[in-house]
CSV table of C-alpha atoms and ligand atoms in Angstrom, one decimal:
chain,number,residue,atom,x,y,z
A,1238,UNK,CA,-82.2,188.6,140.3
A,1239,UNK,CA,-79.3,187.6,143.6
A,1240,UNK,CA,-77.6,190.2,146.2
A,1241,UNK,CA,-75.1,191.6,145.9
A,1242,UNK,CA,-73.3,190.7,149.8
A,1243,UNK,CA,-70.5,193.1,150.9
A,1244,UNK,CA,-68.2,191.8,153.4
A,1245,UNK,CA,-67.4,195.5,156.0
A,1246,UNK,CA,-65.0,195.6,158.9
A,1247,UNK,CA,-66.0,197.3,161.9
A,1248,UNK,CA,-63.1,200.2,163.5
A,1249,UNK,CA,-60.4,201.4,162.1
A,1250,UNK,CA,-61.7,201.6,158.7
A,1251,UNK,CA,-65.5,201.7,159.6
A,1252,UNK,CA,-66.3,205.4,159.4
A,1253,UNK,CA,-64.7,205.7,155.7
A,1254,UNK,CA,-66.6,202.6,154.1
A,1255,UNK,CA,-69.6,203.5,155.8
A,1256,UNK,CA,-68.8,207.4,153.9
A,1257,UNK,CA,-67.5,205.8,150.3
A,1258,UNK,CA,-70.6,203.6,150.0
A,1259,UNK,CA,-73.0,207.7,150.7
A,1260,UNK,CA,-71.7,207.7,148.5
A,1261,UNK,CA,-71.2,206.2,145.6
A,1262,UNK,CA,-75.8,205.7,146.5
A,1263,UNK,CA,-75.1,202.2,147.5
A,1264,UNK,CA,-74.6,202.6,151.9
A,1265,UNK,CA,-78.9,204.3,152.5
A,1266,UNK,CA,-79.3,201.4,154.3
A,1267,UNK,CA,-76.9,201.1,156.7
A,1268,UNK,CA,-77.4,202.8,160.2
A,1269,UNK,CA,-73.2,202.5,161.4
A,1270,UNK,CA,-75.3,204.0,164.8
A,1271,UNK,CA,-76.9,200.5,165.4
A,1272,UNK,CA,-75.3,197.0,166.9
A,1273,UNK,CA,-76.7,195.0,164.2
A,1274,UNK,CA,-74.6,193.0,161.9
A,1275,UNK,CA,-76.5,192.1,158.6
A,1276,UNK,CA,-78.2,196.0,156.1
A,1277,UNK,CA,-79.8,194.9,153.4
A,1278,UNK,CA,-80.9,197.4,151.0
A,1279,UNK,CA,-84.0,195.5,149.1
A,1280,UNK,CA,-84.3,197.9,146.2
A,1281,UNK,CA,-80.9,197.6,145.4
A,1282,UNK,CA,-80.5,193.4,145.7
A,1283,UNK,CA,-77.4,194.5,147.7
A,1284,UNK,CA,-76.7,193.2,151.8
A,1285,UNK,CA,-74.0,194.7,154.0
A,1286,UNK,CA,-72.7,192.1,156.7
A,1287,UNK,CA,-70.2,193.9,159.5
A,1288,UNK,CA,-67.2,191.5,160.7
A,1289,UNK,CA,-64.2,192.1,162.5
A,1290,UNK,CA,-61.2,192.9,160.2
A,1291,UNK,CA,-59.6,190.0,160.3
A,1292,UNK,CA,-62.7,188.2,159.3
A,1293,UNK,CA,-63.9,189.7,156.3
A,1294,UNK,CA,-61.4,187.6,153.8
A,1295,UNK,CA,-62.9,184.1,155.4
A,1296,UNK,CA,-65.9,185.8,154.5
A,1297,UNK,CA,-65.6,186.7,150.8
A,1298,UNK,CA,-63.1,182.9,150.4
A,1299,UNK,CA,-66.2,181.1,151.1
A,1300,UNK,CA,-68.0,182.8,149.2
A,1301,UNK,CA,-70.7,184.2,151.5
A,1302,UNK,CA,-70.1,187.5,150.6
A,1303,UNK,CA,-69.0,188.0,147.1
A,1304,UNK,CA,-67.2,191.5,147.9
A,1305,UNK,CA,-65.4,193.1,150.9
A,1306,UNK,CA,-63.5,196.0,152.4
A,1307,UNK,CA,-60.5,195.2,154.0
A,1308,UNK,CA,-56.8,196.4,154.8
A,1309,UNK,CA,-53.5,195.0,152.9
A,1310,UNK,CA,-52.9,194.5,156.6
A,1311,UNK,CA,-55.3,191.6,157.0
A,1312,UNK,CA,-55.4,190.6,153.7
A,1313,UNK,CA,-51.6,189.7,153.8
A,1314,UNK,CA,-52.1,187.7,156.8
A,1315,UNK,CA,-54.6,185.3,155.6
A,1316,UNK,CA,-53.0,183.4,153.1
A,1317,UNK,CA,-56.2,184.5,151.1
A,1318,UNK,CA,-56.7,183.3,147.7
A,1319,UNK,CA,-58.7,186.2,146.3
A,1320,UNK,CA,-59.3,189.2,143.5
A,1321,UNK,CA,-57.9,192.6,145.0
A,1322,UNK,CA,-60.0,195.0,143.0
A,1323,UNK,CA,-59.8,198.3,144.0
A,1324,UNK,CA,-57.8,199.9,146.0
A,1325,UNK,CA,-59.5,202.6,148.1
A,1326,UNK,CA,-57.3,205.4,149.0
A,1327,UNK,CA,-58.2,205.7,152.7
A,1328,UNK,CA,-57.2,203.2,155.7
A,1329,UNK,CA,-53.2,205.1,154.7
A,1330,UNK,CA,-50.7,203.5,156.9
A,1331,UNK,CA,-47.2,201.5,157.3
A,1332,UNK,CA,-45.7,198.2,159.0
A,1333,UNK,CA,-42.5,198.8,160.8
A,1334,UNK,CA,-40.5,197.3,162.8
A,1335,UNK,CA,-40.2,199.7,166.3
A,1336,UNK,CA,-38.5,198.9,169.5
A,1337,UNK,CA,-35.8,200.4,171.8
A,1338,UNK,CA,-34.3,203.3,170.7
A,1339,UNK,CA,-30.2,202.3,169.3
A,1340,UNK,CA,-32.2,198.7,169.2
A,1341,UNK,CA,-30.6,196.4,166.0
A,1342,UNK,CA,-32.8,194.4,163.7
A,1343,UNK,CA,-30.0,191.8,162.4
A,1344,UNK,CA,-28.3,189.8,164.6
A,1345,UNK,CA,-26.0,187.8,162.4
A,1346,UNK,CA,-26.3,183.9,164.9
A,1347,UNK,CA,-28.4,185.5,167.3
A,1348,UNK,CA,-32.2,184.6,167.5
A,1349,UNK,CA,-34.8,188.7,166.9
A,1350,UNK,CA,-37.4,188.4,169.7
A,1351,UNK,CA,-40.2,189.4,167.1
A,1352,UNK,CA,-43.7,190.4,168.9
A,1353,UNK,CA,-46.6,190.9,166.6
A,1354,UNK,CA,-50.0,190.7,165.5
A,1355,UNK,CA,-48.9,189.6,162.4
A,1356,UNK,CA,-46.8,186.7,162.8
A,1357,UNK,CA,-46.9,185.6,158.5
A,1358,UNK,CA,-45.6,189.1,157.4
A,1359,UNK,CA,-43.2,189.5,160.4
A,1360,UNK,CA,-41.4,186.5,159.3
A,1361,UNK,CA,-41.8,186.7,155.0
A,1362,UNK,CA,-40.0,189.6,155.4
A,1363,UNK,CA,-37.6,188.4,157.9
A,1364,UNK,CA,-36.8,185.0,156.2
A,1365,UNK,CA,-36.1,187.8,153.3
A,1366,UNK,CA,-33.2,189.0,155.6
A,1367,UNK,CA,-31.9,185.4,156.3
A,1368,UNK,CA,-32.8,186.3,160.0
A,1369,UNK,CA,-33.5,183.7,162.5
A,1370,UNK,CA,-36.3,184.4,164.4
A,1371,UNK,CA,-38.7,184.1,167.5
A,1372,UNK,CA,-42.2,185.0,167.0
A,1373,UNK,CA,-44.4,186.1,169.4
A,1374,UNK,CA,-48.2,186.8,168.8
A,1375,UNK,CA,-49.6,189.1,171.0
A,1376,UNK,CA,-53.8,190.1,169.7
A,1377,UNK,CA,-53.1,194.1,170.8
A,1378,UNK,CA,-51.3,196.4,172.9
A,1379,UNK,CA,-47.5,195.2,170.7
A,1380,UNK,CA,-45.7,198.2,171.5
A,1381,UNK,CA,-45.3,196.4,175.4
A,1382,UNK,CA,-42.9,193.8,174.5
A,1383,UNK,CA,-40.0,195.6,174.0
A,1384,UNK,CA,-41.1,198.1,177.2
A,1385,UNK,CA,-41.1,194.7,179.5
A,1386,UNK,CA,-38.9,192.6,178.1
A,1387,UNK,CA,-40.6,190.0,176.6
A,1388,UNK,CA,-39.8,190.3,172.6
A,1389,UNK,CA,-36.4,192.6,170.6
A,1390,UNK,CA,-38.7,194.0,168.9
A,1391,UNK,CA,-41.9,194.6,167.2
A,1392,UNK,CA,-43.6,194.6,163.9
A,1393,UNK,CA,-47.1,196.5,163.7
A,1394,UNK,CA,-48.9,199.2,161.6
A,1395,UNK,CA,-47.6,202.6,162.6
A,1396,UNK,CA,-50.3,205.4,161.0
A,1397,UNK,CA,-49.8,208.0,163.5
A,1398,UNK,CA,-46.8,206.9,165.3
A,1399,UNK,CA,-48.6,208.6,168.2
A,1400,UNK,CA,-47.8,204.9,170.1
A,1401,UNK,CA,-44.8,204.8,169.3
A,1402,UNK,CA,-44.0,208.0,170.7
A,1403,UNK,CA,-45.8,208.4,173.8
A,1404,UNK,CA,-44.8,204.5,174.6
A,1405,UNK,CA,-40.1,205.3,174.1
A,1406,UNK,CA,-40.3,203.7,170.6
A,1407,UNK,CA,-39.3,203.9,167.5
A,1408,UNK,CA,-39.2,203.0,164.2
A,1409,UNK,CA,-35.3,201.1,163.4
A,1410,UNK,CA,-37.3,200.0,159.6
A,1411,UNK,CA,-40.0,200.8,157.3
A,1412,UNK,CA,-41.1,198.0,155.6
A,1413,UNK,CA,-43.7,198.6,152.4
A,1414,UNK,CA,-47.3,201.0,152.7
A,1415,UNK,CA,-51.1,199.1,153.1
A,1416,UNK,CA,-54.3,200.8,153.0
A,1417,UNK,CA,-58.1,200.0,152.7
A,1418,UNK,CA,-59.1,197.4,149.4
A,1419,UNK,CA,-62.1,196.0,148.1
A,1420,UNK,CA,-61.6,192.6,147.6
A,1421,UNK,CA,-63.3,189.5,145.2
A,1422,UNK,CA,-64.6,186.0,146.2
A,1423,UNK,CA,-63.0,184.4,142.5
A,1424,UNK,CA,-66.8,182.9,142.2
A,1425,UNK,CA,-68.3,185.5,141.9
A,1426,UNK,CA,-66.4,187.9,140.0
A,1427,UNK,CA,-66.9,185.6,137.0
A,1428,UNK,CA,-70.5,184.7,138.1
A,1429,UNK,CA,-71.9,188.1,138.9
A,1430,UNK,CA,-70.1,189.6,136.4
A,1431,UNK,CA,-71.4,192.3,135.1
A,1432,UNK,CA,-73.4,193.9,139.0
A,1433,UNK,CA,-70.1,194.2,140.5
A,1434,UNK,CA,-67.8,195.7,137.4
A,1435,UNK,CA,-71.0,198.6,137.3
A,1436,UNK,CA,-70.6,198.1,141.5
A,1437,UNK,CA,-66.6,198.7,140.9
A,1438,UNK,CA,-67.2,201.9,138.3
A,1439,UNK,CA,-69.2,204.3,141.1
A,1440,UNK,CA,-66.1,203.5,143.8
A,1441,UNK,CA,-63.9,204.5,141.1
A,1442,UNK,CA,-65.9,207.7,140.3
A,1443,UNK,CA,-65.4,208.2,143.0
A,1444,UNK,CA,-60.9,208.4,143.5
A,1445,UNK,CA,-59.9,211.3,145.4
A,1446,UNK,CA,-63.1,212.3,146.3
A,1447,UNK,CA,-64.2,211.4,149.9
A,1448,UNK,CA,-63.0,209.2,151.0
A,1449,UNK,CA,-58.7,209.5,151.2
A,1450,UNK,CA,-57.5,210.1,154.4
A,1451,UNK,CA,-56.6,213.5,156.0
B,1082,PRP,C1,-53.2,199.8,165.8
B,1082,PRP,C2,-51.4,199.0,165.9
B,1082,PRP,C3,-50.4,199.9,166.5
B,1082,PRP,C4,-51.8,201.6,167.0
B,1082,PRP,C5,-50.8,202.2,165.6
B,1082,PRP,O1,-53.9,199.3,166.4
B,1082,PRP,O2,-51.5,198.0,166.4
B,1082,PRP,O3,-50.8,199.4,168.4
B,1082,PRP,O4,-53.1,200.7,165.6
B,1082,PRP,O5,-51.6,204.1,165.6
B,1082,PRP,P1,-51.0,205.4,165.5
B,1082,PRP,O6,-49.6,204.9,164.9
B,1082,PRP,O7,-51.9,205.9,165.1
B,1082,PRP,O8,-50.5,204.8,167.0
B,1082,PRP,P2,-55.0,199.1,167.8
B,1082,PRP,O9,-55.6,200.7,167.9
B,1082,PRP,O10,-55.7,198.9,166.1
B,1082,PRP,O11,-54.6,198.5,168.6
B,1082,PRP,P3,-54.5,197.2,169.3
B,1082,PRP,O12,-52.6,197.1,169.0
B,1082,PRP,O13,-54.4,197.1,170.4
B,1082,PRP,O14,-54.8,196.3,169.0
Protein backbone atom coordinates (compact mmCIF):
# COMPACT_ATOMS: atom_id res chain seq x y z
CA UNK A 1 0.00 0.00 0.00
CA UNK A 2 1.24 3.49 -0.87
CA UNK A 3 1.93 6.02 1.84
CA UNK A 4 -0.38 8.99 2.29
CA UNK A 5 1.91 11.98 2.57
CA UNK A 6 0.69 15.00 4.50
CA UNK A 7 2.36 18.44 4.54
CA UNK A 8 1.98 20.36 7.78
CA UNK A 9 2.77 24.03 8.34
CA UNK A 10 5.33 25.02 10.92
CA UNK A 11 4.39 28.00 13.09
CA UNK A 12 0.93 29.36 13.91
CA UNK A 13 -1.05 26.27 12.85
CA UNK A 14 1.41 23.55 13.91
CA UNK A 15 0.18 22.86 17.47
CA UNK A 16 -3.48 22.74 16.52
CA UNK A 17 -2.87 20.51 13.53
CA UNK A 18 -0.88 18.15 15.77
CA UNK A 19 -3.69 18.02 18.37
CA UNK A 20 -6.22 17.29 15.64
CA UNK A 21 -4.15 14.45 14.19
CA UNK A 22 -3.53 12.91 17.63
CA UNK A 23 -7.26 12.98 18.39
CA UNK A 24 -7.97 11.32 15.07
CA UNK A 25 -5.42 8.61 15.94
CA UNK A 26 -3.12 9.65 13.12
CA UNK A 27 -0.30 11.62 14.68
CA UNK A 28 1.43 9.10 16.96
CA UNK A 29 4.65 9.16 14.97
CA UNK A 30 5.05 12.94 15.28
CA UNK A 31 7.32 14.39 17.95
CA UNK A 32 6.28 18.06 18.12
CA UNK A 33 9.42 18.97 20.07
CA UNK A 34 11.81 17.56 17.51
CA UNK A 35 13.40 19.54 14.69
CA UNK A 36 13.02 16.57 12.37
CA UNK A 37 11.18 17.42 9.17
CA UNK A 38 9.82 13.99 8.22
CA UNK A 39 7.83 11.60 10.43
CA UNK A 40 6.67 8.21 9.21
CA UNK A 41 4.14 5.78 10.57
CA UNK A 42 4.99 2.49 8.85
CA UNK A 43 2.05 0.59 10.31
CA UNK A 44 -0.55 3.16 9.15
CA UNK A 45 1.39 4.00 5.98
CA UNK A 46 1.20 7.72 6.65
CA UNK A 47 4.04 10.22 6.57
CA UNK A 48 4.19 13.86 7.55
CA UNK A 49 6.49 16.62 6.39
CA UNK A 50 6.91 19.96 8.15
CA UNK A 51 7.36 22.93 5.84
CA UNK A 52 6.97 26.71 5.87
CA UNK A 53 3.27 27.67 5.75
CA UNK A 54 3.54 29.21 2.29
CA UNK A 55 5.25 26.05 0.97
CA UNK A 56 2.47 23.62 2.01
CA UNK A 57 0.53 24.43 -1.15
CA UNK A 58 3.63 23.94 -3.33
CA UNK A 59 4.26 20.45 -1.95
CA UNK A 60 0.61 19.48 -2.42
CA UNK A 61 0.25 21.00 -5.87
CA UNK A 62 3.35 19.12 -7.05
CA UNK A 63 2.11 15.82 -5.64
CA UNK A 64 4.98 15.34 -3.19
CA UNK A 65 2.30 15.58 -0.52
CA UNK A 66 -1.17 14.15 -1.14
CA UNK A 67 -2.71 16.33 1.54
CA UNK A 68 -1.77 19.47 3.41
CA UNK A 69 -2.92 21.68 6.25
CA UNK A 70 -2.69 25.32 5.23
CA UNK A 71 -4.26 28.64 6.14
CA UNK A 72 -6.73 30.09 3.65
CA UNK A 73 -4.42 33.13 3.56
CA UNK A 74 -1.54 31.23 1.95
CA UNK A 75 -3.92 29.29 -0.31
CA UNK A 76 -5.36 32.52 -1.71
CA UNK A 77 -1.95 34.11 -2.10
CA UNK A 78 -0.56 31.09 -3.95
CA UNK A 79 -3.16 30.99 -6.76
CA UNK A 80 -2.90 27.23 -6.47
CA UNK A 81 -4.72 24.43 -8.22
CA UNK A 82 -5.54 22.14 -5.28
CA UNK A 83 -8.79 20.87 -3.81
CA UNK A 84 -9.89 22.39 -0.52
CA UNK A 85 -11.60 19.38 1.00
CA UNK A 86 -12.30 20.40 4.59
CA UNK A 87 -12.48 23.51 6.74
CA UNK A 88 -10.63 22.40 9.87
CA UNK A 89 -12.23 25.01 12.11
CA UNK A 90 -9.05 26.31 13.73
CA UNK A 91 -6.57 29.07 12.94
CA UNK A 92 -9.43 31.50 12.62
CA UNK A 93 -8.53 35.11 11.89
CA UNK A 94 -9.35 37.70 9.25
CA UNK A 95 -7.79 39.78 6.55
CA UNK A 96 -8.17 43.49 7.10
CA UNK A 97 -6.98 46.81 5.78
CA UNK A 98 -5.45 48.76 8.68
CA UNK A 99 -3.72 52.05 9.18
CA UNK A 100 -3.36 55.08 11.37
CA UNK A 101 -6.58 56.40 12.85
CA UNK A 102 -8.53 58.42 10.31
CA UNK A 103 -6.61 57.12 7.27
CA UNK A 104 -8.81 56.72 4.19
CA UNK A 105 -8.42 53.73 1.90
CA UNK A 106 -10.35 55.04 -1.07
CA UNK A 107 -8.62 58.00 -2.64
CA UNK A 108 -10.17 59.13 -5.87
CA UNK A 109 -7.51 59.70 -8.56
CA UNK A 110 -4.73 59.08 -6.03
CA UNK A 111 -2.52 56.06 -5.59
CA UNK A 112 -2.82 54.33 -2.20
CA UNK A 113 0.43 52.85 -0.86
CA UNK A 114 -0.29 49.38 0.53
CA UNK A 115 2.31 47.38 2.48
CA UNK A 116 1.63 43.67 2.81
CA UNK A 117 2.92 40.11 2.89
CA UNK A 118 -0.02 39.28 0.57
CA UNK A 119 0.35 41.19 -2.72
CA UNK A 120 -2.07 39.04 -4.75
CA UNK A 121 -4.83 39.20 -2.12
CA UNK A 122 -4.34 42.98 -1.84
CA UNK A 123 -4.27 43.55 -5.58
CA UNK A 124 -7.52 41.63 -6.11
CA UNK A 125 -9.26 43.42 -3.24
CA UNK A 126 -8.41 46.93 -4.41
CA UNK A 127 -8.97 46.12 -8.10
CA UNK A 128 -12.58 45.22 -7.25
CA UNK A 129 -12.94 48.58 -5.51
CA UNK A 130 -11.31 50.33 -8.48
CA UNK A 131 -8.76 51.95 -6.18
CA UNK A 132 -5.31 52.38 -7.70
CA UNK A 133 -2.52 51.17 -5.43
CA UNK A 134 1.24 50.94 -5.15
CA UNK A 135 2.13 47.60 -3.58
CA UNK A 136 5.00 47.38 -1.14
CA UNK A 137 5.84 43.74 -0.51
CA UNK A 138 7.21 43.03 2.95
CA UNK A 139 8.09 39.73 4.62
CA UNK A 140 6.94 40.51 8.16
CA UNK A 141 6.38 43.20 10.81
CA UNK A 142 4.11 44.90 8.29
CA UNK A 143 2.59 47.11 11.00
CA UNK A 144 5.76 49.19 10.96
CA UNK A 145 5.17 50.49 7.42
CA UNK A 146 2.52 53.17 8.12
CA UNK A 147 4.30 54.20 11.31
CA UNK A 148 7.49 55.13 9.46
CA UNK A 149 5.79 56.53 6.35
CA UNK A 150 6.58 53.62 4.03
CA UNK A 151 2.88 53.05 3.26
CA UNK A 152 -0.54 54.62 3.82
CA UNK A 153 -2.14 51.35 4.93
CA UNK A 154 -1.41 47.65 5.40
CA UNK A 155 -3.25 44.52 4.35
CA UNK A 156 -2.61 41.83 6.94
CA UNK A 157 -4.02 39.08 9.09
CA UNK A 158 -5.65 40.14 12.34
CA UNK A 159 -6.16 37.51 15.01
CA UNK A 160 -6.38 39.08 18.48
CA UNK A 161 -5.85 42.64 17.21
CA UNK A 162 -3.02 43.11 19.73
CA UNK A 163 -0.31 43.87 17.19
CA UNK A 164 -2.39 46.64 15.65
CA UNK A 165 -3.34 48.05 19.05
CA UNK A 166 0.15 48.23 20.56
CA UNK A 167 1.37 49.94 17.40
CA UNK A 168 -1.38 52.55 17.43
CA UNK A 169 -3.11 51.22 14.29
CA UNK A 170 -6.75 50.32 13.72
CA UNK A 171 -8.80 48.30 11.28
CA UNK A 172 -10.14 50.51 8.52
CA UNK A 173 -12.03 47.78 6.66
CA UNK A 174 -12.57 44.08 7.27
CA UNK A 175 -11.88 42.02 4.16
CA UNK A 176 -12.77 38.37 4.87
CA UNK A 177 -12.36 35.53 7.38
CA UNK A 178 -9.71 32.86 7.06
CA UNK A 179 -9.10 29.52 8.78
CA UNK A 180 -7.08 26.33 8.35
CA UNK A 181 -8.07 24.07 5.46
CA UNK A 182 -7.26 20.52 4.49
CA UNK A 183 -6.08 20.64 0.89
CA UNK A 184 -5.58 17.77 -1.51
CA UNK A 185 -3.61 17.13 -4.68
CA UNK A 186 -6.02 16.60 -7.60
CA UNK A 187 -4.35 13.42 -8.87
CA UNK A 188 -4.08 11.92 -5.36
CA UNK A 189 -7.77 12.61 -4.85
CA UNK A 190 -8.58 10.33 -7.79
CA UNK A 191 -5.97 7.62 -7.30
CA UNK A 192 -5.93 7.41 -3.50
CA UNK A 193 -9.61 8.23 -3.10
CA UNK A 194 -10.50 5.40 -0.67
CA UNK A 195 -7.75 6.15 1.79
CA UNK A 196 -8.23 9.90 1.58
CA UNK A 197 -11.98 9.67 2.15
CA UNK A 198 -11.46 7.40 5.20
CA UNK A 199 -9.02 9.91 6.63
CA UNK A 200 -11.43 12.71 5.85
CA UNK A 201 -14.21 10.89 7.72
CA UNK A 202 -11.99 10.58 10.80
CA UNK A 203 -11.28 14.30 10.75
CA UNK A 204 -14.92 15.20 10.14
CA UNK A 205 -15.97 13.17 13.16
CA UNK A 206 -13.77 15.44 15.31
CA UNK A 207 -15.64 18.54 14.25
CA UNK A 208 -16.19 20.83 17.20
CA UNK A 209 -14.42 18.49 19.61
CA UNK A 210 -10.84 19.53 19.92
CA UNK A 211 -9.45 22.00 17.53
CA UNK A 212 -11.67 25.04 17.62
CA UNK A 213 -10.05 28.30 18.63
CA UNK A 214 -10.43 29.48 22.19
C1 LIG B 1 0.79 37.89 12.05
C2 LIG B 1 0.13 38.99 11.25
C3 LIG B 1 0.07 40.13 12.23
C4 LIG B 1 -0.17 39.40 13.54
C5 LIG B 1 -1.64 39.46 13.88
O1 LIG B 1 2.14 38.13 12.07
O2 LIG B 1 0.90 39.29 10.09
O3 LIG B 1 1.26 40.85 12.28
O4 LIG B 1 0.22 38.02 13.36
O5 LIG B 1 -1.91 38.82 15.12
P1 LIG B 1 -2.69 39.55 16.30
O6 LIG B 1 -3.89 40.22 15.70
O7 LIG B 1 -3.06 38.43 17.22
O8 LIG B 1 -1.76 40.52 16.94
P2 LIG B 1 3.20 37.05 12.54
O9 LIG B 1 3.07 36.79 14.00
O10 LIG B 1 3.10 35.87 11.66
O11 LIG B 1 4.57 37.83 12.34
P3 LIG B 1 5.17 38.62 11.08
O12 LIG B 1 4.19 39.68 10.67
O13 LIG B 1 6.44 39.22 11.55
O14 LIG B 1 5.34 37.61 9.98
